[in-house]
Amino acid sequence: MVATLVRLRFLILANSLKGKPWQIVAVVIGGLYGLGVLFGVVAGLIALSFAPSELARTVTVLGGAATILGWIVLPLIGPGTDQTVEPSRLAIFPIPLNQLVLGLLVSGVLGVPGIVTSIAALATAATWWQHPLGAIAAIICAVIGVLTCVAGSRAITALSSGVGSGRRFREAKGILFFIPLILLGPIMIGLTALLRSSADALPGIADIVAWTPLGAIWSVPGYLVTGDLGRAAAGFVIGLATLAILLIVWRSSLRHALENPARASSPAMKGTRKLGLFGVFPATPWGAVAARALTYWLRDPRYAQSLIVIPLIPVLLFVYSGNMGSMGVLNALGPVVALLLALSIYTDVSYDNTAFALHLSTGVSGRDDRLGRVVALGVFAVPVSVLLTIASVWFTNSWQVLPGLLGIVFGLLLSGFALSSVISGRFVFPVPAPGESPFKARPGGGFMLTLTTFATWGALVVLVLPEAVLAVIGFVTGDAIYGWIALAAGLVLGGGMLVAAVRWGGSILDKRGPELLAALQAGK
């Protein structure tokens, strides 16, 4: 049964990539990136073999603890764990629970993250190659450590899916864990400063971490080499107990999930519902599309995750401006927000999923579809970007740069709307389906979407070059006329691009609508 589950895992993975060349490219690029990181880690572990034993133990303990913590936390804040063989789909089969746990554990180890972690963990033996007893212990502890990583990841996933089956809980959980991820830069700056000021304290910190479930198993080889057999034995016992507890928790959560599968519930209709936003927008095709799209922005967590970033950007820029010693960095607030918001609808049709059939069956023209989606985004994107631009200039007391900044902001917004109107009518992207976690990703889909995002950002920067160059000249020379020209250029050029893109993107959508729907239904 274990071998069958492992074969099934790779068969599903291969089928999910079949006929999807760009997703295969994303997987290959991601694999190459992972190999590069892995090579650096292995080289560093080998280099530690020539370092003092205390330094080697400190690095391996802290690095191993961070690895286990990452495996446990990433399922909550990342694009989703690799659940190629979803346990919920195996509920109808009479598979003994112990064999199912073992099969899922082995398949988790044989995934790409599991293989990379296994190689890096086994490479710790190279750190202690000059001490045979330590090297042998490192191999044994590496196996236990990798199994702990996978078991911890699966246990936390099973617990979160069982406890947080409600939609509101999933949304709140995503927001709570997504915020620290966005603030990772300032957090790393603070940690770097702390480590620089207290580098001598790291061995003591590693000794403390060695008593915890995260670092205990990784401390065993180092303590054996230094002759502290008592600490080595304690670390090994703590490591084994941690693995056993995680397996028990995972098994219990998995049994509960299989015996009590989640069922979709339909809320009871309470009276006559109001029209909501459909009563606000004009009773026209583009007005209906705008009302529907804006409703998604307000209620769909996949859209809401784009808005979580907005209030955190001022915090990021404030921290970076203090670190760089220039408060002028805050003036980039408006353009940065405009850049993020302007391109937030280039995956709009992909987010619609099969609901896009509603647009085709009702005969909504591509131009009305494009216009409605742009209007829905512009309702809040334009005022938010403009207000943040004015607020940043007021805070830094640099009113002379306001016209140029507004030129860049309007250029980014209007040109970004135009670019998104064309792209979303032409391509389908691997995004989470309606009702799924905003952080769930298909194999290679997350990396492909990231790659596409950066390419789209680059195209938008090229489109905004005229007004950006004029604005920068005004910033450098101090001549306000260049800023006003940049503002006019942003409005005129961006507006012209938007009008042309709505028509062009609409015609593309009219021609490719059925093909897009077929791709969405096929999950491409």
Short mmCIF file of C-alpha atoms in Angstrom, two decimals:
data_model
loop_
_atom_site.label_atom_id
_atom_site.label_comp_id
_atom_site.label_asym_id
_atom_site.label_seq_id
_atom_site.Cartn_x
_atom_site.Cartn_y
_atom_site.Cartn_z
CA MET A 1 0.00 0.00 0.00
CA VAL A 2 2.85 2.39 0.81
CA ALA A 3 4.49 1.76 -2.56
CA THR A 4 1.10 2.23 -4.28
CA LEU A 5 0.59 5.63 -2.62
CA VAL A 6 4.09 6.75 -3.59
CA ARG A 7 3.54 5.68 -7.22
CA LEU A 8 0.16 7.42 -7.19
CA ARG A 9 1.81 10.61 -5.96
CA PHE A 10 4.25 10.78 -8.86
CA LEU A 11 1.58 9.72 -11.36
CA ILE A 12 -0.72 12.57 -10.26
CA LEU A 13 2.19 15.01 -10.37
CA ALA A 14 3.12 13.94 -13.91
CA ASN A 15 -0.49 14.19 -15.10
CA SER A 16 -0.87 17.64 -13.54
CA LEU A 17 2.05 18.88 -15.67
CA LYS A 18 1.12 17.07 -18.87
CA GLY A 19 0.27 19.47 -21.70
CA LYS A 20 1.27 22.54 -19.67
CA PRO A 21 4.63 23.66 -21.07
CA TRP A 22 4.84 26.91 -19.14
CA GLN A 23 4.11 25.16 -15.87
CA ILE A 24 6.84 22.64 -16.69
CA VAL A 25 9.23 25.53 -17.40
CA ALA A 26 8.32 27.05 -14.03
CA VAL A 27 8.99 23.70 -12.30
CA VAL A 28 12.36 23.37 -14.06
CA ILE A 29 13.41 26.92 -13.18
CA GLY A 30 12.27 26.43 -9.60
CA GLY A 31 14.20 23.15 -9.45
CA LEU A 32 17.36 24.81 -10.74
CA TYR A 33 16.99 27.56 -8.16
CA GLY A 34 16.55 24.94 -5.44
CA LEU A 35 19.65 23.10 -6.64
CA GLY A 36 21.64 26.32 -6.48
CA VAL A 37 20.55 26.96 -2.91
CA LEU A 38 21.19 23.32 -2.01
CA PHE A 39 24.71 23.49 -3.46
CA GLY A 40 25.47 26.53 -1.32
CA VAL A 41 24.14 24.85 1.82
CA VAL A 42 26.10 21.64 1.23
CA ALA A 43 29.28 23.60 0.50
CA GLY A 44 28.80 25.57 3.71
CA LEU A 45 28.29 22.41 5.77
CA ILE A 46 31.45 20.89 4.33
CA ALA A 47 33.36 24.10 5.11
CA LEU A 48 32.16 23.87 8.72
CA SER A 49 34.17 20.66 9.12
CA PHE A 50 37.29 22.84 9.28
CA ALA A 51 35.77 25.23 11.83
CA PRO A 52 35.83 24.86 15.63
CA SER A 53 33.37 22.29 16.96
CA GLU A 54 31.45 24.91 18.92
CA LEU A 55 30.83 26.99 15.78
CA ALA A 56 29.79 23.89 13.78
CA ARG A 57 27.34 22.83 16.52
CA THR A 58 25.90 26.35 16.74
CA VAL A 59 25.27 26.59 13.00
CA THR A 60 23.80 23.09 12.62
CA VAL A 61 21.50 23.45 15.63
CA LEU A 62 20.16 26.89 14.63
CA GLY A 63 19.93 25.91 10.96
CA GLY A 64 18.16 22.64 11.73
CA ALA A 65 15.73 24.34 14.10
CA ALA A 66 14.94 26.95 11.45
CA THR A 67 14.32 24.14 8.93
CA ILE A 68 11.78 22.35 11.14
CA LEU A 69 10.12 25.67 11.99
CA GLY A 70 9.90 26.53 8.29
CA TRP A 71 8.25 23.21 7.46
CA ILE A 72 5.68 23.76 10.20
CA VAL A 73 4.94 27.44 9.48
CA LEU A 74 5.05 27.50 5.67
CA PRO A 75 1.85 25.44 5.21
CA LEU A 76 0.06 28.28 6.98
CA ILE A 77 1.63 31.29 5.26
CA GLY A 78 2.99 29.91 2.00
CA PRO A 79 1.30 28.90 -1.26
CA GLY A 80 0.27 25.59 0.25
CA THR A 81 1.98 22.31 1.03
CA ASP A 82 2.50 19.74 -1.67
CA GLN A 83 -0.69 17.75 -1.09
CA THR A 84 -0.48 15.86 -4.37
CA VAL A 85 -2.22 12.89 -2.75
CA GLU A 86 -4.95 14.63 -0.76
CA PRO A 87 -6.07 12.51 2.20
CA SER A 88 -9.69 13.65 1.78
CA ARG A 89 -9.81 11.91 -1.60
CA LEU A 90 -8.68 8.65 -0.01
CA ALA A 91 -11.51 8.59 2.53
CA ILE A 92 -13.64 6.27 0.38
CA PHE A 93 -10.92 3.61 0.19
CA PRO A 94 -10.47 1.01 2.98
CA ILE A 95 -6.82 1.86 3.62
CA PRO A 96 -5.57 1.01 7.14
CA LEU A 97 -4.78 4.27 8.92
CA ASN A 98 -1.22 3.30 9.90
CA GLN A 99 -0.38 2.37 6.31
CA LEU A 100 -1.93 5.61 5.09
CA VAL A 101 0.16 7.67 7.51
CA LEU A 102 3.32 5.79 6.51
CA GLY A 103 2.55 6.15 2.81
CA LEU A 104 1.85 9.88 3.08
CA LEU A 105 4.99 10.34 5.17
CA VAL A 106 7.19 8.59 2.59
CA SER A 107 5.55 10.46 -0.29
CA GLY A 108 6.19 13.72 1.56
CA VAL A 109 9.87 12.88 1.93
CA LEU A 110 10.08 12.04 -1.77
CA GLY A 111 8.63 15.39 -2.84
CA VAL A 112 10.93 18.13 -4.12
CA PRO A 113 11.06 19.97 -0.76
CA GLY A 114 11.56 16.67 1.04
CA ILE A 115 14.41 15.58 -1.24
CA VAL A 116 16.16 18.97 -0.91
CA THR A 117 15.78 18.89 2.87
CA SER A 118 17.00 15.28 3.03
CA ILE A 119 20.16 16.02 1.05
CA ALA A 120 20.91 19.10 3.14
CA ALA A 121 20.27 17.18 6.37
CA LEU A 122 22.44 14.23 5.35
CA ALA A 123 25.17 16.69 4.36
CA THR A 124 25.60 17.50 8.06
CA ALA A 125 27.53 14.24 8.22
CA ALA A 126 30.20 15.98 6.13
CA THR A 127 30.49 18.58 8.89
CA TRP A 128 31.66 15.86 11.29
CA TRP A 129 33.62 13.65 8.86
CA GLN A 130 36.77 14.07 10.96
CA HIS A 131 34.89 12.44 13.87
CA PRO A 132 33.42 9.10 12.71
CA LEU A 133 31.07 8.75 15.70
CA GLY A 134 29.68 12.24 15.07
CA ALA A 135 29.26 11.54 11.35
CA ILE A 136 27.30 8.33 11.98
CA ALA A 137 25.13 10.10 14.55
CA ALA A 138 24.55 12.95 12.07
CA ILE A 139 23.16 10.52 9.47
CA ILE A 140 20.78 8.92 11.98
CA CYS A 141 19.68 12.29 13.34
CA ALA A 142 19.24 13.66 9.82
CA VAL A 143 16.73 10.90 9.04
CA ILE A 144 14.82 11.65 12.24
CA GLY A 145 15.00 15.39 11.55
CA VAL A 146 13.62 15.08 8.02
CA LEU A 147 10.78 12.82 9.19
CA THR A 148 10.04 15.41 11.90
CA CYS A 149 9.86 18.14 9.24
CA VAL A 150 7.38 16.21 7.10
CA ALA A 151 5.32 14.93 10.04
CA GLY A 152 5.16 18.43 11.55
CA SER A 153 4.08 19.91 8.24
CA ARG A 154 1.36 17.32 7.71
CA ALA A 155 0.21 17.51 11.33
CA ILE A 156 -0.23 21.27 11.26
CA THR A 157 -1.98 21.02 7.89
CA ALA A 158 -4.39 18.37 9.19
CA LEU A 159 -5.05 20.35 12.36
CA SER A 160 -5.66 23.60 10.52
CA SER A 161 -7.99 21.94 8.01
CA GLY A 162 -9.94 20.29 10.80
CA VAL A 163 -10.16 23.25 13.16
CA GLY A 164 -10.43 25.91 10.52
CA SER A 165 -12.87 24.47 8.07
CA GLY A 166 -14.97 27.62 8.23
CA ARG A 167 -14.39 30.27 5.62
CA ARG A 168 -14.01 33.12 8.12
CA PHE A 169 -11.40 31.21 10.08
CA ARG A 170 -9.38 30.52 6.93
CA GLU A 171 -9.50 34.17 5.93
CA ALA A 172 -8.46 35.38 9.39
CA LYS A 173 -5.69 32.78 9.54
CA GLY A 174 -4.36 33.85 6.16
CA ILE A 175 -4.33 37.51 7.16
CA LEU A 176 -2.66 36.87 10.53
CA PHE A 177 0.16 34.84 8.99
CA PHE A 178 0.46 36.88 5.81
CA ILE A 179 1.22 40.12 7.67
CA PRO A 180 4.49 38.87 9.27
CA LEU A 181 5.49 37.46 5.88
CA ILE A 182 5.12 40.90 4.28
CA LEU A 183 7.08 42.47 7.14
CA LEU A 184 9.85 39.91 6.71
CA GLY A 185 12.24 42.60 5.41
CA PRO A 186 12.04 44.86 8.49
CA ILE A 187 12.11 41.79 10.72
CA MET A 188 15.30 40.57 9.03
CA ILE A 189 16.86 44.03 9.34
CA GLY A 190 16.10 44.02 13.05
CA LEU A 191 17.40 40.47 13.52
CA THR A 192 20.58 41.26 11.59
CA ALA A 193 21.24 44.28 13.78
CA LEU A 194 20.56 42.17 16.87
CA LEU A 195 22.91 39.41 15.74
CA ARG A 196 25.67 41.87 14.93
CA SER A 197 25.42 43.36 18.40
CA SER A 198 25.30 39.99 20.14
CA ALA A 199 27.26 37.58 17.93
CA ASP A 200 29.07 36.18 20.97
CA ALA A 201 25.74 35.09 22.41
CA LEU A 202 24.90 32.72 19.53
CA PRO A 203 26.51 29.61 21.09
CA GLY A 204 24.46 30.22 24.24
CA ILE A 205 21.30 30.65 22.15
CA ALA A 206 22.10 27.40 20.34
CA ASP A 207 22.49 25.61 23.69
CA ILE A 208 19.03 26.81 24.69
CA VAL A 209 17.49 25.84 21.33
CA ALA A 210 19.12 22.40 21.71
CA TRP A 211 16.71 21.73 24.59
CA THR A 212 13.67 22.47 22.43
CA PRO A 213 11.87 20.08 20.05
CA LEU A 214 13.10 22.17 17.12
CA GLY A 215 16.82 21.90 17.76
CA ALA A 216 17.30 18.88 20.00
CA ILE A 217 17.89 16.24 17.32
CA TRP A 218 20.39 18.44 15.47
CA SER A 219 22.53 18.95 18.59
CA VAL A 220 23.34 15.28 19.11
CA PRO A 221 26.42 15.00 16.80
CA GLY A 222 27.98 18.19 18.16
CA TYR A 223 27.66 17.12 21.77
CA LEU A 224 29.05 13.66 20.95
CA VAL A 225 32.10 15.24 19.34
CA THR A 226 32.71 17.52 22.33
CA GLY A 227 32.28 14.59 24.74
CA ASP A 228 29.05 15.76 26.39
CA LEU A 229 27.30 12.39 26.25
CA GLY A 230 24.52 13.38 28.63
CA ARG A 231 23.39 16.32 26.50
CA ALA A 232 23.67 14.15 23.37
CA ALA A 233 21.45 11.44 24.90
CA ALA A 234 18.93 14.05 26.08
CA GLY A 235 18.79 15.64 22.64
CA PHE A 236 18.22 12.26 20.99
CA VAL A 237 15.38 11.39 23.39
CA ILE A 238 13.74 14.80 22.88
CA GLY A 239 14.06 14.41 19.10
CA LEU A 240 12.49 10.94 19.08
CA ALA A 241 9.70 12.08 21.42
CA THR A 242 8.98 15.07 19.17
CA LEU A 243 8.67 12.83 16.11
CA ALA A 244 6.45 10.39 17.98
CA ILE A 245 4.13 13.14 19.26
CA LEU A 246 3.83 14.72 15.81
CA LEU A 247 2.99 11.33 14.27
CA ILE A 248 0.33 10.71 16.93
CA VAL A 249 -1.18 14.16 16.42
CA TRP A 250 -1.11 13.74 12.65
CA ARG A 251 -2.66 10.26 12.86
CA SER A 252 -5.42 11.48 15.16
CA SER A 253 -6.16 14.55 13.02
CA LEU A 254 -6.11 12.47 9.86
CA ARG A 255 -8.51 9.92 11.33
CA HIS A 256 -10.89 12.69 12.37
CA ALA A 257 -10.70 14.30 8.92
CA LEU A 258 -11.38 10.99 7.16
CA GLU A 259 -14.26 10.03 9.46
CA ASN A 260 -15.79 13.52 9.39
CA PRO A 261 -15.20 14.94 5.90
CA ALA A 262 -16.01 18.59 5.38
CA ARG A 263 -19.38 19.16 3.78
CA ALA A 264 -20.41 22.23 1.92
CA SER A 265 -23.35 23.96 3.53
CA SER A 266 -25.76 26.30 1.85
CA PRO A 267 -26.83 29.27 3.96
CA ALA A 268 -30.55 29.58 4.46
CA MET A 269 -32.24 32.36 2.55
CA LYS A 270 -33.49 35.02 4.92
CA GLY A 271 -36.06 37.21 3.25
CA THR A 272 -35.43 39.14 0.10
CA ARG A 273 -31.85 40.25 -0.42
CA LYS A 274 -31.08 43.73 -1.59
CA LEU A 275 -29.32 44.43 -4.85
CA GLY A 276 -26.18 45.64 -3.08
CA LEU A 277 -23.64 47.08 -5.47
CA PHE A 278 -25.82 46.13 -8.42
CA GLY A 279 -28.16 48.89 -7.30
CA VAL A 280 -25.32 51.42 -7.21
CA PHE A 281 -23.80 50.96 -10.64
CA PRO A 282 -25.69 51.75 -13.87
CA ALA A 283 -28.05 49.07 -15.21
CA THR A 284 -25.76 48.39 -18.16
CA PRO A 285 -23.56 45.40 -19.07
CA TRP A 286 -20.36 47.13 -17.93
CA GLY A 287 -22.13 48.33 -14.77
CA ALA A 288 -23.18 44.76 -13.92
CA VAL A 289 -19.62 43.52 -14.49
CA ALA A 290 -18.27 46.34 -12.31
CA ALA A 291 -20.71 45.52 -9.50
CA ARG A 292 -19.84 41.83 -9.66
CA ALA A 293 -16.08 42.51 -9.75
CA LEU A 294 -16.23 44.98 -6.85
CA THR A 295 -18.25 42.46 -4.84
CA TYR A 296 -15.40 40.02 -5.33
CA TRP A 297 -12.95 42.64 -4.08
CA LEU A 298 -14.99 43.01 -0.91
CA ARG A 299 -15.80 39.35 -0.20
CA ASP A 300 -13.33 37.05 -1.96
CA PRO A 301 -10.21 36.38 0.18
CA ARG A 302 -8.18 35.79 -2.99
CA TYR A 303 -8.69 39.44 -3.87
CA ALA A 304 -8.44 40.62 -0.26
CA GLN A 305 -4.88 39.32 0.04
CA SER A 306 -3.84 41.95 -2.52
CA LEU A 307 -5.27 44.68 -0.29
CA ILE A 308 -3.58 43.43 2.88
CA VAL A 309 -0.27 44.73 1.55
CA ILE A 310 -1.46 48.32 1.11
CA PRO A 311 -1.52 49.47 4.78
CA LEU A 312 1.80 47.70 5.39
CA ILE A 313 3.72 49.45 2.61
CA PRO A 314 4.06 52.71 4.62
CA VAL A 315 5.57 50.68 7.45
CA LEU A 316 8.05 49.01 5.09
CA LEU A 317 9.10 52.29 3.47
CA PHE A 318 9.42 54.00 6.85
CA VAL A 319 11.75 51.26 8.10
CA TYR A 320 13.82 51.28 4.91
CA SER A 321 14.00 55.10 4.87
CA GLY A 322 15.37 55.06 8.41
CA ASN A 323 17.84 52.30 7.50
CA MET A 324 19.00 54.25 4.41
CA GLY A 325 19.08 57.59 6.25
CA SER A 326 16.75 59.35 3.80
CA MET A 327 13.10 60.14 4.50
CA GLY A 328 12.68 60.89 0.78
CA VAL A 329 12.16 57.17 0.26
CA LEU A 330 8.66 57.65 1.67
CA ASN A 331 7.74 59.64 -1.44
CA ALA A 332 7.74 56.33 -3.33
CA LEU A 333 4.64 55.30 -1.36
CA GLY A 334 2.09 56.42 -3.96
CA PRO A 335 3.87 54.95 -7.01
CA VAL A 336 4.49 51.62 -5.24
CA VAL A 337 0.83 51.28 -4.24
CA ALA A 338 -0.27 52.32 -7.74
CA LEU A 339 2.01 49.68 -9.27
CA LEU A 340 0.61 46.91 -7.10
CA LEU A 341 -3.03 47.88 -7.55
CA ALA A 342 -2.83 48.57 -11.28
CA LEU A 343 -1.79 45.01 -12.09
CA SER A 344 -4.04 43.27 -9.58
CA ILE A 345 -6.63 42.36 -12.25
CA TYR A 346 -4.42 40.75 -14.87
CA THR A 347 -5.53 37.37 -13.46
CA ASP A 348 -9.18 38.42 -13.15
CA VAL A 349 -10.61 35.93 -15.64
CA SER A 350 -8.53 33.18 -14.07
CA TYR A 351 -10.01 34.02 -10.66
CA ASP A 352 -13.52 33.83 -12.18
CA ASN A 353 -12.84 30.20 -12.99
CA THR A 354 -15.89 28.49 -14.50
CA ALA A 355 -18.11 31.40 -13.41
CA PHE A 356 -16.72 33.15 -16.49
CA ALA A 357 -19.35 31.14 -18.38
CA LEU A 358 -21.87 33.68 -17.06
CA HIS A 359 -20.26 36.38 -19.20
CA LEU A 360 -20.37 34.22 -22.30
CA SER A 361 -23.90 32.88 -21.83
CA THR A 362 -25.39 36.36 -21.26
CA GLY A 363 -23.65 37.80 -24.30
CA VAL A 364 -21.62 40.47 -22.48
CA SER A 365 -19.25 42.04 -25.00
CA GLY A 366 -15.53 41.89 -24.37
CA ARG A 367 -15.34 45.68 -24.24
CA ASP A 368 -18.00 45.87 -21.50
CA ASP A 369 -16.21 43.10 -19.62
CA ARG A 370 -12.89 44.95 -19.75
CA LEU A 371 -14.45 48.31 -18.85
CA GLY A 372 -16.44 46.92 -15.93
CA ARG A 373 -13.41 45.29 -14.33
CA VAL A 374 -11.32 48.46 -14.72
CA VAL A 375 -14.05 50.63 -13.22
CA ALA A 376 -14.41 48.28 -10.22
CA LEU A 377 -10.70 48.50 -9.49
CA GLY A 378 -10.47 52.22 -10.24
CA VAL A 379 -13.22 53.01 -7.69
CA PHE A 380 -10.74 52.52 -4.85
CA ALA A 381 -7.32 52.25 -6.54
CA VAL A 382 -7.29 55.83 -7.85
CA PRO A 383 -8.31 57.65 -4.63
CA VAL A 384 -6.11 55.43 -2.43
CA SER A 385 -3.02 56.00 -4.61
CA VAL A 386 -3.59 59.75 -4.87
CA LEU A 387 -4.26 60.19 -1.14
CA LEU A 388 -1.17 58.20 -0.17
CA THR A 389 0.93 60.26 -2.58
CA ILE A 390 -0.31 63.52 -1.05
CA ALA A 391 0.17 62.13 2.48
CA SER A 392 3.77 61.11 1.78
CA VAL A 393 4.61 64.55 0.35
CA TRP A 394 2.98 66.20 3.35
CA PHE A 395 4.96 64.01 5.77
CA THR A 396 8.31 64.73 4.07
CA ASN A 397 7.37 68.39 3.39
CA SER A 398 8.43 68.11 -0.26
CA TRP A 399 5.46 69.63 -2.08
CA GLN A 400 7.60 70.55 -5.08
CA VAL A 401 7.71 66.89 -6.20
CA LEU A 402 3.93 66.35 -5.96
CA PRO A 403 3.08 67.02 -9.65
CA GLY A 404 5.80 64.64 -10.87
CA LEU A 405 4.75 61.93 -8.40
CA LEU A 406 1.13 62.26 -9.46
CA GLY A 407 2.23 61.95 -13.09
CA ILE A 408 3.95 58.66 -12.27
CA VAL A 409 0.98 57.47 -10.21
CA PHE A 410 -1.60 58.19 -12.91
CA GLY A 411 0.72 56.72 -15.54
CA LEU A 412 1.10 53.52 -13.53
CA LEU A 413 -2.62 53.24 -12.82
CA LEU A 414 -3.94 53.96 -16.31
CA SER A 415 -1.19 52.07 -18.15
CA GLY A 416 -1.50 49.19 -15.67
CA PHE A 417 -5.25 49.01 -16.21
CA ALA A 418 -4.57 48.91 -19.95
CA LEU A 419 -1.94 46.16 -19.67
CA SER A 420 -4.16 44.07 -17.39
CA SER A 421 -7.12 44.47 -19.76
CA VAL A 422 -5.13 42.88 -22.58
CA ILE A 423 -3.33 40.16 -20.60
CA SER A 424 -6.36 38.85 -18.67
CA GLY A 425 -8.29 38.51 -21.92
CA ARG A 426 -5.56 36.48 -23.56
CA PHE A 427 -4.03 34.18 -20.94
CA VAL A 428 -5.20 31.87 -18.16
CA PHE A 429 -3.01 31.52 -15.09
CA PRO A 430 -2.78 28.79 -12.41
CA VAL A 431 -4.50 30.53 -9.48
CA PRO A 432 -6.46 29.17 -6.50
CA ALA A 433 -10.02 28.19 -7.39
CA PRO A 434 -13.02 29.89 -5.74
CA GLY A 435 -13.40 28.71 -2.16
CA GLU A 436 -9.80 27.51 -1.89
CA SER A 437 -7.13 29.06 0.28
CA PRO A 438 -5.59 32.17 -1.34
CA PHE A 439 -2.19 30.60 -0.70
CA LYS A 440 -2.87 27.25 -2.35
CA ALA A 441 -0.75 26.56 -5.42
CA ARG A 442 -0.60 23.84 -8.05
CA PRO A 443 2.73 22.10 -8.74
CA GLY A 444 4.90 24.84 -10.26
CA GLY A 445 1.95 27.21 -10.41
CA GLY A 446 3.17 29.55 -7.68
CA PHE A 447 6.57 30.00 -9.32
CA MET A 448 5.00 30.47 -12.75
CA LEU A 449 2.63 33.14 -11.42
CA THR A 450 5.54 34.92 -9.72
CA LEU A 451 7.55 34.82 -12.95
CA THR A 452 4.61 36.23 -14.91
CA THR A 453 4.08 38.95 -12.31
CA PHE A 454 7.64 40.22 -12.58
CA ALA A 455 7.46 40.15 -16.39
CA THR A 456 4.23 42.17 -16.28
CA TRP A 457 5.79 44.66 -13.87
CA GLY A 458 8.70 45.08 -16.27
CA ALA A 459 6.35 45.75 -19.19
CA LEU A 460 4.48 48.36 -17.14
CA VAL A 461 7.71 50.13 -16.21
CA VAL A 462 8.55 50.44 -19.91
CA LEU A 463 5.10 51.90 -20.65
CA VAL A 464 5.51 54.54 -17.92
CA LEU A 465 9.03 55.60 -18.93
CA PRO A 466 8.00 58.93 -20.60
CA GLU A 467 6.30 60.41 -17.56
CA ALA A 468 8.81 58.83 -15.19
CA VAL A 469 11.76 60.39 -17.04
CA LEU A 470 10.08 63.80 -17.04
CA ALA A 471 9.30 63.53 -13.34
CA VAL A 472 12.88 62.50 -12.48
CA ILE A 473 14.27 65.43 -14.47
CA GLY A 474 12.00 67.69 -12.44
CA PHE A 475 13.17 66.11 -9.19
CA VAL A 476 16.83 66.57 -10.10
CA THR A 477 16.65 70.08 -11.56
CA GLY A 478 14.01 71.39 -9.19
CA ASP A 479 12.10 72.85 -12.14
CA ALA A 480 8.38 72.38 -11.43
CA ILE A 481 7.42 72.61 -15.11
CA TYR A 482 8.78 69.10 -15.75
CA GLY A 483 6.55 67.73 -12.99
CA TRP A 484 3.45 69.32 -14.50
CA ILE A 485 4.40 68.00 -17.94
CA ALA A 486 4.85 64.53 -16.40
CA LEU A 487 1.38 64.81 -14.86
CA ALA A 488 -0.14 65.75 -18.21
CA ALA A 489 1.79 62.94 -19.93
CA GLY A 490 0.57 60.40 -17.39
CA LEU A 491 -3.05 61.40 -17.88
CA VAL A 492 -2.90 61.68 -21.68
CA LEU A 493 -0.66 58.71 -22.50
CA GLY A 494 -2.15 56.46 -19.83
CA GLY A 495 -5.70 57.43 -20.76
CA GLY A 496 -5.03 56.81 -24.44
CA MET A 497 -3.52 53.41 -23.69
CA LEU A 498 -6.50 52.50 -21.51
CA VAL A 499 -9.07 53.40 -24.18
CA ALA A 500 -7.16 51.45 -26.82
CA ALA A 501 -6.56 48.49 -24.48
CA VAL A 502 -10.22 48.20 -23.48
CA ARG A 503 -11.15 47.94 -27.15
CA TRP A 504 -8.23 45.65 -28.05
CA GLY A 505 -8.60 43.45 -24.98
CA GLY A 506 -12.34 43.32 -25.57
CA SER A 507 -11.88 42.11 -29.15
CA ILE A 508 -9.40 39.46 -27.96
CA LEU A 509 -11.89 38.33 -25.33
CA ASP A 510 -14.70 38.15 -27.90
CA LYS A 511 -12.57 35.85 -30.06
CA ARG A 512 -10.97 33.75 -27.31
CA GLY A 513 -13.81 33.62 -24.78
CA PRO A 514 -14.79 29.98 -25.43
CA GLU A 515 -11.11 28.93 -25.44
CA LEU A 516 -10.53 30.67 -22.11
CA LEU A 517 -13.56 28.94 -20.61
CA ALA A 518 -12.36 25.57 -21.89
CA ALA A 519 -8.93 26.21 -20.36
CA LEU A 520 -10.51 27.21 -17.06
CA GLN A 521 -12.69 24.08 -17.02
CA ALA A 522 -9.64 21.93 -17.76
CA GLY A 523 -7.72 23.59 -14.96
CA LYS A 524 -4.98 24.87 -17.27
#
